[in-house]
Amino acid sequence: MVGVDAVTPQEQAAALVEFPELQRLIDLREAGWIFLPTLDTDGTVIEMHGVRTWPGGWADALRVRYTTDARGLRTDHTGGITWQQDGTLDEIVDELITLPAPGNRHAPCLVVAQTPMLRIA
């Protein structure tokens, strides 16, 4: 499997020509986000997941299935979701970029849902 960091500049340029919205993911990666692809059995990327962690156990996350199908969310240290939105890749990246940092008085802090927890038997 070829890692995301193993993409050549030529491959990246070709991908950006076909899907200019991918530049938004590159911008997030350069801002410290970490991305992990979900692959099907043929090794084709079917989803991309990104995360940015904050001090105090907060995290912002992004799930992209296609340029028109993305979800962003923020969780607190307990796994409580304090912000969540669905939309296009551009819309969600714009929202994540403008979302105030945890601890900022304008940042969402009320838990509106709980993330599913992994159970180990």
XYZ file of C-alpha atoms in Angstrom:
121
model
C 0.000 0.000 0.000
C 1.318 3.440 -0.893
C 1.136 5.967 1.928
C -0.366 9.418 1.505
C 3.075 10.966 2.107
C 4.544 8.820 -0.705
C 2.587 10.692 -3.380
C 4.914 12.364 -5.859
C 4.503 16.064 -6.711
C 3.385 15.020 -10.205
C 0.711 12.680 -8.800
C -0.477 15.393 -6.423
C -0.704 17.932 -9.264
C -2.676 15.481 -11.409
C -5.077 14.742 -8.556
C -5.606 18.474 -7.953
C -6.453 19.008 -11.630
C -9.165 16.353 -11.407
C -10.345 17.252 -7.879
C -9.346 20.838 -6.968
C -11.148 20.459 -3.624
C -8.307 18.188 -2.473
C -6.246 21.338 -1.931
C -8.389 21.884 1.170
C -7.117 18.593 2.661
C -3.539 19.556 1.806
C -4.052 22.883 3.595
C -5.367 21.084 6.686
C -2.460 18.615 6.629
C -0.025 21.534 6.500
C -1.846 23.022 9.526
C -1.154 19.875 11.581
C -4.054 17.602 10.738
C -3.377 13.853 10.423
C -5.194 11.881 7.707
C -5.927 8.180 7.393
C -7.618 6.602 4.378
C -10.206 3.829 4.500
C -9.557 1.361 1.679
C -11.793 -1.216 0.035
C -10.582 -4.755 -0.690
C -8.972 -3.558 -3.946
C -6.944 -0.890 -2.153
C -9.052 1.998 -3.473
C -9.619 4.903 -1.078
C -13.327 5.022 -0.218
C -13.150 7.493 2.697
C -10.625 9.848 4.188
C -10.581 10.594 7.906
C -8.708 13.507 9.422
C -8.114 14.587 13.009
C -6.574 17.520 14.828
C -6.047 17.245 18.572
C -6.157 20.106 21.047
C -4.807 20.413 24.601
C -7.183 19.109 27.252
C -8.385 16.127 25.230
C -10.416 18.016 22.617
C -10.322 16.885 18.979
C -11.675 18.051 15.645
C -12.432 15.374 13.071
C -13.293 15.247 9.395
C -14.763 12.387 7.344
C -14.818 12.738 3.556
C -16.556 10.259 1.262
C -16.685 12.559 -1.761
C -16.397 16.282 -2.437
C -20.158 16.570 -1.847
C -20.270 14.259 1.206
C -18.295 15.367 4.249
C -18.826 15.566 8.014
C -16.966 17.575 10.616
C -17.191 17.330 14.363
C -15.532 18.375 17.601
C -15.347 16.194 20.688
C -14.422 16.968 24.266
C -12.203 14.867 26.560
C -15.120 12.510 27.381
C -15.967 11.783 23.734
C -18.955 14.106 23.839
C -19.742 15.790 20.530
C -19.947 19.563 20.975
C -20.227 20.481 17.297
C -21.163 18.524 14.178
C -22.059 19.440 10.620
C -22.588 17.678 7.291
C -22.034 19.262 3.887
C -19.612 19.540 1.033
C -15.884 19.257 1.592
C -15.463 23.010 1.051
C -18.282 23.880 3.482
C -17.004 21.636 6.247
C -13.370 22.729 5.909
C -14.506 26.372 6.029
C -16.462 25.633 9.214
C -13.567 23.771 10.830
C -11.134 26.580 10.008
C -13.392 29.229 11.564
C -14.432 27.116 14.572
C -13.026 28.860 17.668
C -10.385 26.914 19.596
C -11.590 24.957 22.622
C -11.556 27.219 25.642
C -12.429 30.299 23.593
C -15.626 31.830 24.975
C -17.275 31.460 21.531
C -16.285 27.804 21.087
C -19.031 25.189 21.335
C -18.830 23.367 24.674
C -22.306 21.916 25.287
C -22.358 18.156 24.566
C -25.075 17.477 21.992
C -24.332 13.782 21.375
C -21.964 11.023 22.446
C -19.456 9.260 20.180
C -19.738 5.492 20.028
C -17.179 3.818 22.279
C -15.156 0.789 21.326
C -15.757 -2.191 23.573
C -13.091 -4.787 24.098
C -14.460 -8.090 25.390
